[in-house]
mmCIF file of C-alpha atoms in Angstrom:
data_model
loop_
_atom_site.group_PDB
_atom_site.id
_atom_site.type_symbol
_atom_site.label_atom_id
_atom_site.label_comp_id
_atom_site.label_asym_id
_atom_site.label_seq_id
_atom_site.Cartn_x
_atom_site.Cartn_y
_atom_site.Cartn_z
ATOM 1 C CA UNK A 148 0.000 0.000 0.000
ATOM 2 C CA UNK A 149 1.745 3.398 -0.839
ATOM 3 C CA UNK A 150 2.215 6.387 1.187
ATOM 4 C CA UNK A 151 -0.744 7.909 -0.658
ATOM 5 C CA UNK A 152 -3.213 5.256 0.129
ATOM 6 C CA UNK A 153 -2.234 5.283 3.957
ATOM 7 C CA UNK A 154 -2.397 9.153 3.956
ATOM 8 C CA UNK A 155 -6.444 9.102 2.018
ATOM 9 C CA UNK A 156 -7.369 6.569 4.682
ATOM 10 C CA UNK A 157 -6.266 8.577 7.391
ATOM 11 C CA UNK A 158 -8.047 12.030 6.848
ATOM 12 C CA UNK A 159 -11.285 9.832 5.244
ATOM 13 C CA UNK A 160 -11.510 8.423 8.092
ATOM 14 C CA UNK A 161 -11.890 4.732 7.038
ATOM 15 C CA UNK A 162 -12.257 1.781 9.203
ATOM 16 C CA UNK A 163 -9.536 -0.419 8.126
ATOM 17 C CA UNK A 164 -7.611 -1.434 11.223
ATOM 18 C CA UNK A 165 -8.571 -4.701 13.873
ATOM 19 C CA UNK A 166 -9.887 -3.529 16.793
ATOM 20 C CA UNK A 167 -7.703 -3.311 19.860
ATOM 21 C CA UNK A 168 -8.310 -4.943 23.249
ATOM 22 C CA UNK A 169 -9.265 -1.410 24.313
ATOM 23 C CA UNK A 170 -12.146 -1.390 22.195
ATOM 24 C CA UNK A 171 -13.397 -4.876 22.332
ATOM 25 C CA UNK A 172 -13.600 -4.539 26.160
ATOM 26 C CA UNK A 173 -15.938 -1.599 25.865
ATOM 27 C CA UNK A 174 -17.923 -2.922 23.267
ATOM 28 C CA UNK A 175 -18.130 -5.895 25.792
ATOM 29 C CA UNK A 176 -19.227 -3.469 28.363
ATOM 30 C CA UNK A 177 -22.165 -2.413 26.268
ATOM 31 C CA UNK A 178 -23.160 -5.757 25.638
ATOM 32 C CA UNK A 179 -21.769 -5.428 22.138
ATOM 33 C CA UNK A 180 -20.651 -9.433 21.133
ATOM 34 C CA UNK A 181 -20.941 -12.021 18.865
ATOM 35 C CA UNK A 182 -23.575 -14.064 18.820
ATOM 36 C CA UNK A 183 -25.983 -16.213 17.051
ATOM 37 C CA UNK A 184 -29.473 -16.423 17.942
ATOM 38 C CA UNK A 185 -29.555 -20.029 16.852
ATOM 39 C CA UNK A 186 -26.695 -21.483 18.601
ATOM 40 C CA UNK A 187 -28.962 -21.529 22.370
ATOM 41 C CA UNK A 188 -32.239 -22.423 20.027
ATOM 42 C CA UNK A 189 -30.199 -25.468 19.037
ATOM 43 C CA UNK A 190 -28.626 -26.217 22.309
ATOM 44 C CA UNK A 191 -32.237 -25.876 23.582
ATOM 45 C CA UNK A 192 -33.522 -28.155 21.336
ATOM 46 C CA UNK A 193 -31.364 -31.098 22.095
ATOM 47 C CA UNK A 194 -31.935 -30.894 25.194
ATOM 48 C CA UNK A 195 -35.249 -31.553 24.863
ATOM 49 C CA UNK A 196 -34.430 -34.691 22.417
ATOM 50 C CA UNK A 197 -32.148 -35.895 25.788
ATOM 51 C CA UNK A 198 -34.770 -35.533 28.013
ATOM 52 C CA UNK A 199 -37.436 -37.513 25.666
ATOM 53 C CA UNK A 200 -34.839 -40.051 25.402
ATOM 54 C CA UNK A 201 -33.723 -40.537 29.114
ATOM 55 C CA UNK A 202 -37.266 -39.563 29.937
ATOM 56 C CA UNK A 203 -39.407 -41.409 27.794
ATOM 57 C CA UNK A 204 -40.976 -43.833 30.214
ATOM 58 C CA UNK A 205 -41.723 -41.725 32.097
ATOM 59 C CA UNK A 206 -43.486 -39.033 29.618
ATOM 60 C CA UNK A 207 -45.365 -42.098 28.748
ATOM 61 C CA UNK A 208 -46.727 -42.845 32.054
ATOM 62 C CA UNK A 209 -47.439 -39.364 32.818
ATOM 63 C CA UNK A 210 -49.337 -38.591 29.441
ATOM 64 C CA UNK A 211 -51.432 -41.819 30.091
ATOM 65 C CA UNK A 212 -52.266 -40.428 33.964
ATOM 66 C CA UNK A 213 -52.782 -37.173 32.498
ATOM 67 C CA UNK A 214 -55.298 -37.995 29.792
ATOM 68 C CA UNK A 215 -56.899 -40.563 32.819
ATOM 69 C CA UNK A 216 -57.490 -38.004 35.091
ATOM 70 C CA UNK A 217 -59.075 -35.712 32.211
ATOM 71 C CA UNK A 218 -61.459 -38.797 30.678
ATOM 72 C CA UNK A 219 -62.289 -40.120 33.997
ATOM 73 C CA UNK A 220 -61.552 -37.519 37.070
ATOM 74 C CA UNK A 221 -62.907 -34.570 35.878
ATOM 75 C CA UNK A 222 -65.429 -35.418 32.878
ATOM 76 C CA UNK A 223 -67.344 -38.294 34.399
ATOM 77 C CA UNK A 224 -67.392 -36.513 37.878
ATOM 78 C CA UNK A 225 -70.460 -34.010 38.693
ATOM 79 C CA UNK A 226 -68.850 -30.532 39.025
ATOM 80 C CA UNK A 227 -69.584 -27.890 41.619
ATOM 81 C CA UNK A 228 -68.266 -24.892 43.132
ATOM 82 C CA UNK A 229 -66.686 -26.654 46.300
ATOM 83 C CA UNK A 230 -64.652 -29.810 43.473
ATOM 84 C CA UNK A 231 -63.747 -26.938 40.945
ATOM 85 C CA UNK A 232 -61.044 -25.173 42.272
ATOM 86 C CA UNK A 233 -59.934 -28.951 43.320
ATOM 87 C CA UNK A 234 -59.887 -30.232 40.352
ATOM 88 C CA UNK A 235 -58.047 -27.436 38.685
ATOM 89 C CA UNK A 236 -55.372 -27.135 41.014
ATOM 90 C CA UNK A 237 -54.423 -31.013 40.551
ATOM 91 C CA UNK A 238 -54.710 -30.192 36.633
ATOM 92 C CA UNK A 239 -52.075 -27.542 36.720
ATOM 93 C CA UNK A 240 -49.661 -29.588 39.335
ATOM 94 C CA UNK A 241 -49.913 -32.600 36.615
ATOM 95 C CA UNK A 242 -49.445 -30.570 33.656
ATOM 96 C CA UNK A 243 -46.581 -28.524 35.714
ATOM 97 C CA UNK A 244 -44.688 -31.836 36.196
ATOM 98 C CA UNK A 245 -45.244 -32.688 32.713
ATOM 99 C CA UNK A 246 -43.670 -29.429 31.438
ATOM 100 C CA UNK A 247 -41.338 -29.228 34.842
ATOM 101 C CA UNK A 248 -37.756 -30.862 32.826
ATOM 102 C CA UNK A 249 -38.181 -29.858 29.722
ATOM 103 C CA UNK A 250 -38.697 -25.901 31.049
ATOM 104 C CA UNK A 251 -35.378 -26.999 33.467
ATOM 105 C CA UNK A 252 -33.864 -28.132 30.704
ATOM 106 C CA UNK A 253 -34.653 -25.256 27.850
ATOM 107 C CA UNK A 254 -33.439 -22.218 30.622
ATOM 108 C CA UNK A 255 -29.908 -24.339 31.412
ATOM 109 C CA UNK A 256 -29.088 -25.287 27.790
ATOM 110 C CA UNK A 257 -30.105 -21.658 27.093
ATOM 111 C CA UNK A 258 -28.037 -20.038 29.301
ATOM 112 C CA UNK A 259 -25.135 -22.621 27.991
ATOM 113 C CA UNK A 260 -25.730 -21.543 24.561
ATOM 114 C CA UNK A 261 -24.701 -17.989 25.187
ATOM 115 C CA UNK A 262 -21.962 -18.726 27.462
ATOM 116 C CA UNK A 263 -20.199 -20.893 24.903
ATOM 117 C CA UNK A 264 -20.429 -18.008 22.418
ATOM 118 C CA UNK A 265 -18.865 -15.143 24.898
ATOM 119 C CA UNK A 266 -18.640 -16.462 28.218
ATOM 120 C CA UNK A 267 -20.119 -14.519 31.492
ATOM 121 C CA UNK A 268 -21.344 -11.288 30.465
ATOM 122 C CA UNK A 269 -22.928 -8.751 32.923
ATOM 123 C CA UNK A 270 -23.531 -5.645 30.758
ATOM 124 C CA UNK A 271 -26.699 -3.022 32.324
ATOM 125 C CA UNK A 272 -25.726 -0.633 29.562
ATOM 126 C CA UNK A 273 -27.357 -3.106 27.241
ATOM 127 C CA UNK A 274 -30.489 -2.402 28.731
ATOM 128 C CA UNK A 275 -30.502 1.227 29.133
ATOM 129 C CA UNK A 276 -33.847 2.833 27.369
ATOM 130 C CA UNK A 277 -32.240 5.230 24.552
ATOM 131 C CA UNK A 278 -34.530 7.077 22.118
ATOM 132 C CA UNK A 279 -32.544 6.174 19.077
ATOM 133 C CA UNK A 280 -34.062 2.706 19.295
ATOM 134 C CA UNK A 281 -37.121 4.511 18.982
ATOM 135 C CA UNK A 282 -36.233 6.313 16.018
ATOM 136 C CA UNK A 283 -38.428 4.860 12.849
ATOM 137 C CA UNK A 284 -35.382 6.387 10.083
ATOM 138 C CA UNK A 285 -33.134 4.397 12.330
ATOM 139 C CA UNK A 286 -35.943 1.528 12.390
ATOM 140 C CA UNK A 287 -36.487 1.551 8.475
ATOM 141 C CA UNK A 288 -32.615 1.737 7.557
ATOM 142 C CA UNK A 289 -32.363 -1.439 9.874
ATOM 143 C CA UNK A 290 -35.677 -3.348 8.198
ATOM 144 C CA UNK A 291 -34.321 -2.514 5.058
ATOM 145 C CA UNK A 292 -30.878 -3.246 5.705
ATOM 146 C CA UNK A 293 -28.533 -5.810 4.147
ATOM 147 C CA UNK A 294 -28.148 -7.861 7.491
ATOM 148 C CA UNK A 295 -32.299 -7.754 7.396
ATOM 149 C CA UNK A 296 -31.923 -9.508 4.081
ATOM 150 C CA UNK A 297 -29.691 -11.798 5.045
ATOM 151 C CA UNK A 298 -31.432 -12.551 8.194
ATOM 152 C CA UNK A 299 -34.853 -13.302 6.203
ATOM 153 C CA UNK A 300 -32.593 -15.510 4.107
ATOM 154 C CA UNK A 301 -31.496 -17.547 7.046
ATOM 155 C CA UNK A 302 -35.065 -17.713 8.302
ATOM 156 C CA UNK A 303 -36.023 -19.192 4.896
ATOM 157 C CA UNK A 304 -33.911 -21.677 4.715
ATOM 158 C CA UNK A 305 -33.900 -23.068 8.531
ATOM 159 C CA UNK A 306 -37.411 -23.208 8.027
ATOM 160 C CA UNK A 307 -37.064 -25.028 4.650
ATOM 161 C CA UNK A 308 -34.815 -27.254 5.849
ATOM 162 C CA UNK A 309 -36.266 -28.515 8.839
ATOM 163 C CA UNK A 310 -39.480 -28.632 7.106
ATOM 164 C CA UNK A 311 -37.961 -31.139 4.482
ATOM 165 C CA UNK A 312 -36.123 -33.187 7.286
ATOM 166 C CA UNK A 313 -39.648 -33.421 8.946
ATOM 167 C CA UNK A 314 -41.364 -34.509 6.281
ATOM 168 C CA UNK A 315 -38.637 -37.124 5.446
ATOM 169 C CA UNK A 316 -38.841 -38.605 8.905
ATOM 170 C CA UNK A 317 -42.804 -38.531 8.466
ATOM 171 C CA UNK A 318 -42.679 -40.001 4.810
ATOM 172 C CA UNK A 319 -39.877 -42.938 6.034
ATOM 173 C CA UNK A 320 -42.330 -44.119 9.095
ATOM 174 C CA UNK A 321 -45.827 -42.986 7.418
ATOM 175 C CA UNK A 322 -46.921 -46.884 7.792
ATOM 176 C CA UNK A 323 -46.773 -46.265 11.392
ATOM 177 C CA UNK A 324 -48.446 -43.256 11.273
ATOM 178 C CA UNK A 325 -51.572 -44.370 9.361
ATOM 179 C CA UNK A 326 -51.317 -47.249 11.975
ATOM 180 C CA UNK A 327 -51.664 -45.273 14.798
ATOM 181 C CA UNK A 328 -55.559 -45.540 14.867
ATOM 182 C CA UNK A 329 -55.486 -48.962 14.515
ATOM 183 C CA UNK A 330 -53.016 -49.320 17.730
ATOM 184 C CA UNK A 331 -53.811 -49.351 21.436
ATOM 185 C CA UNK A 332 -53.486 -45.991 23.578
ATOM 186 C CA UNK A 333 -50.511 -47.047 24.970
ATOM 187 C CA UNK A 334 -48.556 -48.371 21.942
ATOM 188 C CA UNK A 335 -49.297 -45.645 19.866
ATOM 189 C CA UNK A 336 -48.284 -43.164 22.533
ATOM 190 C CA UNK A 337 -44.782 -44.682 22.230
ATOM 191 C CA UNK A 338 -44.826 -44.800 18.810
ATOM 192 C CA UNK A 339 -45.725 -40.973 18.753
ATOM 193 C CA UNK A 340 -42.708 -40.576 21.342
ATOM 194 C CA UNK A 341 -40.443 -42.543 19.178
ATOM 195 C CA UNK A 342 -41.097 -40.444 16.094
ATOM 196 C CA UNK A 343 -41.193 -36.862 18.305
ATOM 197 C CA UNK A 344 -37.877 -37.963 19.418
ATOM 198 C CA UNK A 345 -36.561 -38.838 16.289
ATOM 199 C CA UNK A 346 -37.851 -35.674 14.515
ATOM 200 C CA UNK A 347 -36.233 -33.353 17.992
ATOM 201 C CA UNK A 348 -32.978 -34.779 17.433
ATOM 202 C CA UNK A 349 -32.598 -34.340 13.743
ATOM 203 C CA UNK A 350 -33.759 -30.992 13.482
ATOM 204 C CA UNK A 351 -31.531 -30.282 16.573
ATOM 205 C CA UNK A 352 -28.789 -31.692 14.730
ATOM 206 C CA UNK A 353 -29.314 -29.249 11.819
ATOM 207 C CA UNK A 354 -29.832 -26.522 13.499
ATOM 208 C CA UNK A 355 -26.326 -26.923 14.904
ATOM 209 C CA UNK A 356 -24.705 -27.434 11.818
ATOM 210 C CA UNK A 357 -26.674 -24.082 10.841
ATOM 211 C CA UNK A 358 -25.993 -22.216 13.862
ATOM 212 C CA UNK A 359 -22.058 -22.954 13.706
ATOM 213 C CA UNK A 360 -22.339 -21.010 10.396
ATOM 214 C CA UNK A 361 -24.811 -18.466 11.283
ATOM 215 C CA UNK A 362 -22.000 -18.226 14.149
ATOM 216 C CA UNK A 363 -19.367 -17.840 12.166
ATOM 217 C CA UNK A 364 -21.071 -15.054 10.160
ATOM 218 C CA UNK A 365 -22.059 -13.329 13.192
ATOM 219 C CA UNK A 366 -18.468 -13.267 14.196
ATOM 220 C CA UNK A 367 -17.305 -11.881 10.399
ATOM 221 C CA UNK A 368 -19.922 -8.798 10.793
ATOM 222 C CA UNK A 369 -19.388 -8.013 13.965
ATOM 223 C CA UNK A 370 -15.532 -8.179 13.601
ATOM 224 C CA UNK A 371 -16.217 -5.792 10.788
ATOM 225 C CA UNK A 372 -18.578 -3.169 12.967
ATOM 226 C CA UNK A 373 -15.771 -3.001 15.859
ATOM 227 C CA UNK A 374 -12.892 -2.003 12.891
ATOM 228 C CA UNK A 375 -11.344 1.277 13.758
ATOM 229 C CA UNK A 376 -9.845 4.167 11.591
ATOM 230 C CA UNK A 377 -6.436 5.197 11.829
ATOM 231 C CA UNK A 378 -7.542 8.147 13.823
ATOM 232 C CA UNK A 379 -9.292 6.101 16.288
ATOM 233 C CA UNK A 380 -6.132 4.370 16.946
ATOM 234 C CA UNK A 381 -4.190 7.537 17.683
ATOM 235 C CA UNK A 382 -7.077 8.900 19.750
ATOM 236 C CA UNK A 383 -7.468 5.372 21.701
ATOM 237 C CA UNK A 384 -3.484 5.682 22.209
ATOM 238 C CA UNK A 385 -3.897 9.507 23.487
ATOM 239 C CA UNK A 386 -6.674 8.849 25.696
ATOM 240 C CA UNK A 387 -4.162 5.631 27.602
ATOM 241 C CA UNK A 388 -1.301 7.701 27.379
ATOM 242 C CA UNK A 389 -2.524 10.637 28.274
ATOM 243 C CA UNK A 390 -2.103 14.221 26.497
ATOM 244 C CA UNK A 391 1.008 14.880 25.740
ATOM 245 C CA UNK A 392 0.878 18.534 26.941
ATOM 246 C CA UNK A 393 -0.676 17.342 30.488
ATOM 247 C CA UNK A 394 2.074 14.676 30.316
ATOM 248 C CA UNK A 395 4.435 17.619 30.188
ATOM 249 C CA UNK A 396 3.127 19.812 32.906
ATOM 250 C CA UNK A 397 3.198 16.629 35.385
ATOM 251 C CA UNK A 398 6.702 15.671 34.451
ATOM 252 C CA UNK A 399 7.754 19.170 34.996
ATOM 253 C CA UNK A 400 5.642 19.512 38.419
ATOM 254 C CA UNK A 401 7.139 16.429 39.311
ATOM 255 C CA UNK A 402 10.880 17.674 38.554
ATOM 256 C CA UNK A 403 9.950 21.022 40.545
ATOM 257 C CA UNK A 404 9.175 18.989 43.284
ATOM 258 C CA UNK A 405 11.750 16.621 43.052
ATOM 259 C CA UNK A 406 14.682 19.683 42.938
ATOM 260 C CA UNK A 407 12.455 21.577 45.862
ATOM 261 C CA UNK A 408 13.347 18.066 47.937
ATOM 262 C CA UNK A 409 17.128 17.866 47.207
ATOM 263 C CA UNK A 410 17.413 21.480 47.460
ATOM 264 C CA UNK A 411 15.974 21.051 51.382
ATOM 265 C CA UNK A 412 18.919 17.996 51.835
ATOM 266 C CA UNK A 413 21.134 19.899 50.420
ATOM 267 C CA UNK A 414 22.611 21.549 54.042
ATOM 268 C CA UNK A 415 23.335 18.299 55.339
ATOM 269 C CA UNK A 416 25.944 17.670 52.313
ATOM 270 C CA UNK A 417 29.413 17.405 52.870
ATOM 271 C CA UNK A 418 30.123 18.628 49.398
ATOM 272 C CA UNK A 419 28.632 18.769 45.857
ATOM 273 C CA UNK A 420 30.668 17.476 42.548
ATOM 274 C CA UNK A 421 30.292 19.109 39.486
ATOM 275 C CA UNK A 422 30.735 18.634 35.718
ATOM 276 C CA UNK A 423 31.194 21.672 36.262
ATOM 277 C CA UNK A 424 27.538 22.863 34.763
ATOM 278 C CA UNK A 425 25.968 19.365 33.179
ATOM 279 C CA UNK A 426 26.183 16.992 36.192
ATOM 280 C CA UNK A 427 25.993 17.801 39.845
ATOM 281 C CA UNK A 428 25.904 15.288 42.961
ATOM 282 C CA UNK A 429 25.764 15.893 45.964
ATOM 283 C CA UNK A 430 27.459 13.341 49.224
ATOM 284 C CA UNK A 431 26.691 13.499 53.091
ATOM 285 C CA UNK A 432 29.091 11.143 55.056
ATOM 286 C CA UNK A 433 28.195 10.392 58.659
ATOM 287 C CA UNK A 434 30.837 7.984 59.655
ATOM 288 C CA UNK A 435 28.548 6.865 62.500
ATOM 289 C CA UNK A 436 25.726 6.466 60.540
ATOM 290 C CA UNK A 437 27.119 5.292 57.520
ATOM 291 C CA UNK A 438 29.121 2.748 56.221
ATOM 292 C CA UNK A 439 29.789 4.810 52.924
ATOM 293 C CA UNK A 440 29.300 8.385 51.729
ATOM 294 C CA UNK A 441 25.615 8.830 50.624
ATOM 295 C CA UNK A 442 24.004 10.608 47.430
ATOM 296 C CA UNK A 443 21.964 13.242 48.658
ATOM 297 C CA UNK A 444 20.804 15.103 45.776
ATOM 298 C CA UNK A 445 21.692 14.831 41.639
ATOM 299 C CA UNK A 446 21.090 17.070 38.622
ATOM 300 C CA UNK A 447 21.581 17.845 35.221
ATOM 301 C CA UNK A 448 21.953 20.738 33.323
ATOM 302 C CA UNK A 449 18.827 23.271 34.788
ATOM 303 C CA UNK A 450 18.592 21.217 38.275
ATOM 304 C CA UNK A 451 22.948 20.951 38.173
ATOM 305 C CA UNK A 452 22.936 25.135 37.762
ATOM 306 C CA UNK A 453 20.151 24.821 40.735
ATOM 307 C CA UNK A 454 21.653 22.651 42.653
ATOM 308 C CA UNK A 455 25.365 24.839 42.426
ATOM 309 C CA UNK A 456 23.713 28.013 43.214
ATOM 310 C CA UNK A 457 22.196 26.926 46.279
ATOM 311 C CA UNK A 458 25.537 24.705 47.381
ATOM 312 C CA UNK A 459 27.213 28.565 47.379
ATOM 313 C CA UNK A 460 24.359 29.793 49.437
ATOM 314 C CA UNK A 461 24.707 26.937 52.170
ATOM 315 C CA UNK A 462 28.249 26.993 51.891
ATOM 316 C CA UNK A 463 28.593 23.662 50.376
ATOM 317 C CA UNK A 464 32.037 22.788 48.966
ATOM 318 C CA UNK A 465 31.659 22.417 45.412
ATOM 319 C CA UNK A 466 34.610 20.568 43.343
ATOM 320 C CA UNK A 467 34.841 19.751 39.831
ATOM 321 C CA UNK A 468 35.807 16.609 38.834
ATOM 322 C CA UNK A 469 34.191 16.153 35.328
ATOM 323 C CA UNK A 470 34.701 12.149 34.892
ATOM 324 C CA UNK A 471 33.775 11.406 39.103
ATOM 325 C CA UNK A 472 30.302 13.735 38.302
ATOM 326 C CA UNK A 473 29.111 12.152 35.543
ATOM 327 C CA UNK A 474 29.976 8.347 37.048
ATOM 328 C CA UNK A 475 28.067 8.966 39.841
ATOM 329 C CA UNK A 476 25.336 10.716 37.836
ATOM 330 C CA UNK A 477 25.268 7.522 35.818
ATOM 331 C CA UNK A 478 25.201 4.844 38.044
ATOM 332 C CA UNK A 479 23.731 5.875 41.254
ATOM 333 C CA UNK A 480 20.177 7.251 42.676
ATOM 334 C CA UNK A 481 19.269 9.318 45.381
ATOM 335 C CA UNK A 482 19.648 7.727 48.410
ATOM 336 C CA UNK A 483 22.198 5.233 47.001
ATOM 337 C CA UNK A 484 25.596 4.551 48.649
ATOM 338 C CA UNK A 485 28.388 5.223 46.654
ATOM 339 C CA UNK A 486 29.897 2.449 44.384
ATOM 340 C CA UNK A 487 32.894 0.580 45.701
ATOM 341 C CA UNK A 488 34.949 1.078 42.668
ATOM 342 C CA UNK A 489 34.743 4.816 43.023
ATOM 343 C CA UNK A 490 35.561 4.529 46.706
ATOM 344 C CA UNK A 491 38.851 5.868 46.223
ATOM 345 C CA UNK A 492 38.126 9.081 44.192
ATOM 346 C CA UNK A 493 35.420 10.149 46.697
ATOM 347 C CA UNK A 494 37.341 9.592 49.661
ATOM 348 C CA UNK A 495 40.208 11.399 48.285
ATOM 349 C CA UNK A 496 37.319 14.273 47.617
ATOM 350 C CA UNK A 497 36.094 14.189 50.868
ATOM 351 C CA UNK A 498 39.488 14.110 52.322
ATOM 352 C CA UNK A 499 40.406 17.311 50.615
ATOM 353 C CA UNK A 500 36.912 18.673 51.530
ATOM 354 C CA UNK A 501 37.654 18.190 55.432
ATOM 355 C CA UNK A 502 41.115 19.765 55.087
ATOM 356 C CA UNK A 503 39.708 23.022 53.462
ATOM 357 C CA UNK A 504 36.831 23.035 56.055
ATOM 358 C CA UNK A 505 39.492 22.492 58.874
ATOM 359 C CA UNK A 506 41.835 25.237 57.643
ATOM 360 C CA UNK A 507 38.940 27.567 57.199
ATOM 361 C CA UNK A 508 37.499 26.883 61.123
ATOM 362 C CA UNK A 509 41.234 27.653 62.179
ATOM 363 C CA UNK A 510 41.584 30.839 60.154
ATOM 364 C CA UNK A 511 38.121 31.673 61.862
ATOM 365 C CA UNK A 512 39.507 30.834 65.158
ATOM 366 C CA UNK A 513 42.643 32.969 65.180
ATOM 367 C CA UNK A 514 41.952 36.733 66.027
#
């Protein structure tokens, strides 16, 4: 891609780039993922073909009572006020038992088909009221969109599909069926079962095989939505690193600061090496406190001239020693003891240092 290609995309503002983990988090937040409506409609569905095929004894039995209780309980009994509300009640706690695993079943495999897709997601911005949803121009571009199309597409052809595989299954066992009148309650009620389970599990089947690629395309578009512009990028990267003019003012707070602390240290100092004007460092050595000669305070160039000025103000010795400055500039911190290898330099510093300081106290001392 040359220069000028790069240069149109930035100032048109197209959406070319993958979108960072920045981005996909707070889409995330917002509830923004994808997803496939069909991959929990097929989870939920077989589930249901597992629980008519672990459960089908039992359906059985329970249809039978069901029915029973209808035909003989409630039709052949004389209803009044006071065996209504009876009668009802045990109605709804059959059918309620009836429906009870299959309900269980559809909420777990459900929730299990959205986790697989993008895990735990807790987003209340998701379901925030906002009036653009509201907005019918907003409504009609979305009716009339391309993913609209493609969505009545899909709808088509799941329910072509599973309309063909149903009518397969019917066609293959229609003997049976055209038997069924012919059969006891009982048998044909399993034979009903048999072909309900059969028919669950291969439309469940295809409707995985279909939701894996509506999955996948769901993935592809909303990949595509989350793409950012080159400008995006550099904002993204402003707004983490922070504005480079705010950046400046801290550092340069944080310097002021930092030279306001030495500068407050710097009475304690036994004397303060120079470059003479690029490097400055400044030693305390308390031989009862220390077991070497400490850095007290360091500059360069703006904090060095700082840090010189105020050594003549406190009467600091000051000596320039151009390669000793810059060595300790270089490999030490404030705080730090000095490095053995330059213990020999420094102590013949200090050494001179205490001989000038004596002389001067004598010179003071004689009248």
């Amino acid at each position: 891609m040359t220069r000028l290609q790069l240069d149109l995309q930035f100032f048109s503002g197209e959406k070319t780039e993958k979108a960072t983990p920045q981005k996909r988090q707070e889409s995330r937040k917002k509830g923004q993922v994808a997803k496939s409506q069909e991959v929990p409609a097929a989870f939920i569905l077989f589930g249901s073909a597992l629980v008519l095929y672990f459960l089908g004894g039992w359906y059985l039995e329970r249809v039978l009572m069901f029915f029973q209780f209808i035909y003989q309980d409630v039709f052949l009994t004389t209803l009044t006020v006071q065996n209504v509300p009876e009668l009802m009640n045990e109605l709804f706690v059959d059918l309620a038992i009836v429906v009870a695993p299959i309900f269980v079943i559809a909420i777990v495999f459900g929730i299990g088909g959205n986790f697989v897709q993008f895990g735990f997601l807790f987003a209340p911005e998701a379901v925030l009221a906002k009036l653009e949803r509201i907005d019918p121009i907003s409504g009609a571009k979305r009716i009339f969109s391309l993913r609209a199309l493609v969505e009545l597409f899909k709808s088509i052809a799941k329910v072509v599909v599973i309309s063909t595989a149903a009518g397969v299954i019917l066609w293959t066992n229609k003997e049976q069926v055209m038997g069924l009148s012919h059969l006891p309650v009982r048998q044909s009620a399993a034979v009903i079962g048999q072909l309900t389970f059969e028919l669950f599990l291969t439309v469940s089947l295809i409707l995985v095989v279909l939701a894996i690629a509506d999955y996948m395309y769901q993935k592809y578009e909303f990949e595509k939505q989350i793409r950012m512009s080159k400008q995006d990028l550099k904002d993204e990267f402003k707004k983490m690193e922070g504005d480079p003019l705010i950046k400046s003012k801290i550092k340069e707070k944080q310097r002021q600061m930092s030279l306001n602390r030495m500068i407050q240290d710097l009475p304690r100092a036994d004397v303060l090496i120079t470059n003479p004007t690029h490097f400055a460092v400044a030693l305390e050595y308390n031989d009862a406190k220390m077991d070497a000669p400490t850095v007290i305070a360091m500059g360069m160039d703006f904090q060095a001239l700082k840090l010189r000025e105020k050594a003549k103000e406190y009467n600091v010795t000051i000596v320039e020693n151009k390669p000793l400055a810059r060595a300790l500039y270089a490999q030490t911190d404030i705080g730090d003891p000095v490095p053995e290898e330059l213990f020999g330099a420094v102590a013949e510093i200090l050494a001179y240092v205490y001989r000038i300081n004596g002389k001067m106290k004598e010179e003071r001392r004689t009248p």
